[in-house]
Amino acid sequence: MSNETTPAILQPGLESLSKSFEPAALEAHWGPEWEKRGYGVAGHRGTQAPQADAPNFAIQLPPPNVTGTLHMGHAFNQTIMDSLTRYHRMRGYNTAWIPGTDHAGIATQIVVERQLQGQGISRHDMGPTPSEARKNFVAKVWEWKEQSGNTITEQMRRMGDSVDWTREYFTMDDKLSKVVSETFVKLYEQGLIYRGKRLVSWDPVLQSAVSDLEVENIEADGKMHYILYPFADGPQLIDGVMQKGMTIATTRPETMLADGALAVHPEDERYKNLVGKKVNLPLCDRQIPIIADDFVDREFGSGCVKITGAHDANDYACSMRHNLPLITIFTLTAAVNENGPKAYQGMDRFVARKAVIKDLEAQGLLIEIKPHKLMLPICARTGQVVEPMLTDQWFVAVNKISPQDPAGKSIAQKAIDAVHTGQVSFVPENWVNTYDQWMNNIQDWCISRQLWWGHQIPAWYDEEGHVYVAKSEAEAQAQADAKGPGKKLKRDEDVLDTWYSSALVPFSTMGWPEAVPASGTKKTQDYDLYLPSSVLVTGYDIIFFWVARMIMMTTHFTGRVPFKHVYIHGLVRDAQGKKMSKSEGNVLDPVDLIDGISLEPLLEKRSQGLRKPETAPQVRKNTQKEFPEGIPAYGADALRFTFAALASLGRSINFDSKRCEGYRNFCNKLWNATRFVLMNCEGQDCGLKEHTKAECAVGGPAHGYMNFSQADRWISSKIQRVEADVAKGFAEYRLDNVANVIYDFVWNEFCDWYLEIAKVQINTGDASQQRATRRTLIRTLETILRLVHPITPFISEELWQKVAPVAGRSGPSVSIAAYPVSQPERIDAPAEAHVAKLKTLVDACRNLRGEMSVSPATKLPLYVLGDSDFMKAAGPVLQALAKLNEVKVFDDEAAWTKAAEAAPVAVVGEARLCLFMEVDVAAEKIRLSKEVARLEGEIGKANGKLSNEAFVAKAPPAVIDQERKRVADFEATLSKMKAQLLQLEATPSKS
């Protein structure tokens, strides 16, 4: 009898649960509630304080740009981090997940400058003097940051991220800025920071050096220009033929104005006699030498290349080797400067290109121009072509050993050793090779940027150009005064590369240097609890820019590694495997997947800010095709489950929003299962009353006696295996395995099998069996909710609040409850075997139904011969699960054969079974004979194809495999049909 019809039973938990899963309300309630209760604050199980004897788990959030919004990569990355954090919090670790945002020098400055452009002014117009303008501009950026800079942190809350918001940092905070100055001064004093003229990637619009991370190499249609450089001494012999000069090929003819030499390979026989000779540099009143260098590719073009040391990285290295002049031909805005011929001075580089080509042609020195595919270095922030430029910059000497270093090692070497000694390990471990390759070829790190927003370099100059590096202007002045009083100082205008301050985050957020304990003191501060952190979770695209630099800076300044493990995950791409990019119109906003978005706003969103505005109609068309009705609201839990299930060790994650639908269905399934369990358990005797073993042995309902069925023991056994698999998945950073194991158990084992069995046991069992089933139901469900909480926090919290009291588990929140731990002693192999056999029987009945073309709604009797004890015990459950109206067990074969008549037979173990249905034998023979003939015809056709040599030679392997599989399937079905036909032949027709 259903408990719904028993008014005396109070079921407040069930009554407070809505009929269906609606995520928005749960998320709106539980997110702020967890934060209010301080469960994310670093410490032990939400107490906001560490427990002395507990292990520690710490994780640093890769700080997103303060300008940004949460993109799919962030959401994926944070799902992994939050799942790990919630898991360890529930495991009883002292847990700290430290959040923060990066001041993002370039990106932030561009945002505010664009706002100013909208008002018709530039940053330089913001004050009467450059220093006043800068001061006012920086104040404007801070104002913008306060108003708009918290978008991403609010979106993190929407994802359910249980970070410690009390420790949230911004990389321009006073505390972190102090560490920036401290480390800069120390490195300078150690001789590891210097200022020098080096070739850097330069953005002429931004007028700043940019890091390699800000540069995207885009394939473009360019041109290859073949240009003749005449020999200074008249025609020369090349490969047995007299030639007027050397031919070079270049995609950037304007840079020839800065050429320092032509280069050939030293072993190139064509040019050996020319090395040391000179050529006239076209359009310039200069001669340049022909040199030999083995970096020249003999197969490219003519095998002769021009060397423009101040405007090409490879040429720069070559120029340094051969002591060639480094001629900078461009101003910082990429116009031709005074080093170029007067005819081109002041021209933009691309205007100069056209003029150079025209003049070369006029002088008969342009041999030809061919179309050429090339890679253009584009600044991702401004869209401008980056120019290699020789400028004065500040550098960290990463390969130099400071005389003051006690270990006698360079910064880079310490970072290499940290990984090679196993103090830092990579998951997957093959990323060590990438790390090594970069670290072993590492160049000095350019840390200066020509911006106004950022950490201004703590260096001051006197009128004579002497530099004073200090933590403050007062300290710099004191240094200057020591050389002679009255010196007037001017601060270096550059700011530090954003990656410099983010490289310090592992220790700057932990109170360094004040927190470094004196020897013998008690170690309870963040610095000792959470440095090194347990794991860094990041995409492979910033191994060099952030991961390696954190290892370098942390090992150098603290003697510790920043983290023990580096879990490198793939990058999220769209469903077709293409990189998600707003400029390509294929991005997905995680919040749109949580809340849903209708088609029109989605079309509008995706067609804005495109790299090529003319592609907008195609972008709209593609979007409409993929999301004809917009995106439904999946909720944060379904999105998180999708990310977790995709978190394999691969390089790219192809995100298909349809997967979200499947995991939204999983949440629905869990919700409905909870309603069923509460309906049958809340307010009922679930065997949770205290009783002694002796009382239980006496038996009877009054003493809480429980008679657990094989199915009850089976589900309890299975969950032990699931708990072990989940623990292994978390330990190996395989969230895909965690998600898939839980999904399979909840959907298939618990919902599809155990709940159906439990219905039968509650409806047909005695009090002790019902009590045992209810206890198993409620306890298993409560365990499931704790198991799934790290991945789906909102639904698990909401349901746990209703389920835990019924299951006899106390506590204010599932997020600080103990995580389930496998108890191997509870694994029950006989019970697992029993249910496996039961499942096989049910499947056999379903297959028989299929063979007989009987609707699942039609109930038939099952006639069984053999394995009588099992069949009698399993009868009620088998009857319910296989939709039977009777399970009749025969001991006599003749009686069973007579009863079965012509029904198809299945063999399961030692039992033979059939579903009985009155059959018109003559009509069935005709039907089966036709089906046999059809199948034989299909097999003949398929075999004909496979024996045709022309077909096999031309068809793709997949098509051939498919054809072979068809033949195998046809033959299996044919065999069954023939057996049935034989059985019918032996069955007399009823007159």
PDB file of C-alpha atoms in Angstrom, residues 101 103 138 142 169-185 453-458 470-472 491 496 500-502 504-505 507-509 512-514:
ATOM      1  CA  THR A 101      41.812  38.586  -9.551  1.00  0.00           C
ATOM      2  CA  HIS A 103      45.052  43.555 -12.439  1.00  0.00           C
ATOM      3  CA  VAL A 138      45.338  55.444 -12.646  1.00  0.00           C
ATOM      4  CA  TRP A 142      40.748  52.138  -9.805  1.00  0.00           C
ATOM      5  CA  TYR A 169      43.142  39.303  -3.204  1.00  0.00           C
ATOM      6  CA  PHE A 170      43.691  41.688  -6.066  1.00  0.00           C
ATOM      7  CA  THR A 171      47.230  41.745  -7.461  1.00  0.00           C
ATOM      8  CA  MET A 172      47.414  45.537  -6.964  1.00  0.00           C
ATOM      9  CA  ASP A 173      46.419  45.359  -3.277  1.00  0.00           C
ATOM     10  CA  ASP A 174      48.858  47.121  -0.931  1.00  0.00           C
ATOM     11  CA  LYS A 175      49.878  43.835   0.684  1.00  0.00           C
ATOM     12  CA  LEU A 176      50.743  42.163  -2.629  1.00  0.00           C
ATOM     13  CA  SER A 177      52.293  45.325  -4.072  1.00  0.00           C
ATOM     14  CA  LYS A 178      54.658  45.403  -1.117  1.00  0.00           C
ATOM     15  CA  VAL A 179      55.830  41.874  -1.987  1.00  0.00           C
ATOM     16  CA  VAL A 180      56.338  42.945  -5.609  1.00  0.00           C
ATOM     17  CA  SER A 181      58.690  45.762  -4.527  1.00  0.00           C
ATOM     18  CA  GLU A 182      60.453  43.551  -1.986  1.00  0.00           C
ATOM     19  CA  THR A 183      61.219  40.805  -4.520  1.00  0.00           C
ATOM     20  CA  PHE A 184      62.262  43.258  -7.244  1.00  0.00           C
ATOM     21  CA  VAL A 185      64.757  44.959  -4.927  1.00  0.00           C
ATOM     22  CA  TRP A 453      48.378  50.729 -15.093  1.00  0.00           C
ATOM     23  CA  GLY A 454      50.348  48.218 -13.067  1.00  0.00           C
ATOM     24  CA  HIS A 455      53.123  48.011 -10.501  1.00  0.00           C
ATOM     25  CA  GLN A 456      55.439  50.896 -11.355  1.00  0.00           C
ATOM     26  CA  ILE A 457      59.039  49.723 -11.382  1.00  0.00           C
ATOM     27  CA  PRO A 458      60.743  50.679  -8.097  1.00  0.00           C
ATOM     28  CA  ALA A 470      64.595  50.725  -3.670  1.00  0.00           C
ATOM     29  CA  LYS A 471      61.331  49.802  -1.961  1.00  0.00           C
ATOM     30  CA  SER A 472      60.329  53.465  -1.684  1.00  0.00           C
ATOM     31  CA  ARG A 491      60.945  57.431 -11.199  1.00  0.00           C
ATOM     32  CA  LEU A 496      55.969  45.390 -14.379  1.00  0.00           C
ATOM     33  CA  TYR A 500      55.575  39.080 -12.517  1.00  0.00           C
ATOM     34  CA  SER A 501      53.076  39.743  -9.709  1.00  0.00           C
ATOM     35  CA  SER A 502      51.042  36.614 -10.521  1.00  0.00           C
ATOM     36  CA  LEU A 504      54.499  35.621  -6.616  1.00  0.00           C
ATOM     37  CA  VAL A 505      50.913  34.639  -5.732  1.00  0.00           C
ATOM     38  CA  PHE A 507      53.654  33.075  -1.287  1.00  0.00           C
ATOM     39  CA  SER A 508      52.493  36.711  -1.523  1.00  0.00           C
ATOM     40  CA  THR A 509      48.955  35.540  -0.596  1.00  0.00           C
ATOM     41  CA  TRP A 512      55.426  36.313   3.048  1.00  0.00           C
ATOM     42  CA  PRO A 513      57.828  37.633   4.259  1.00  0.00           C
ATOM     43  CA  GLU A 514      56.304  38.482   7.674  1.00  0.00           C
TER      44      GLU A 514
END
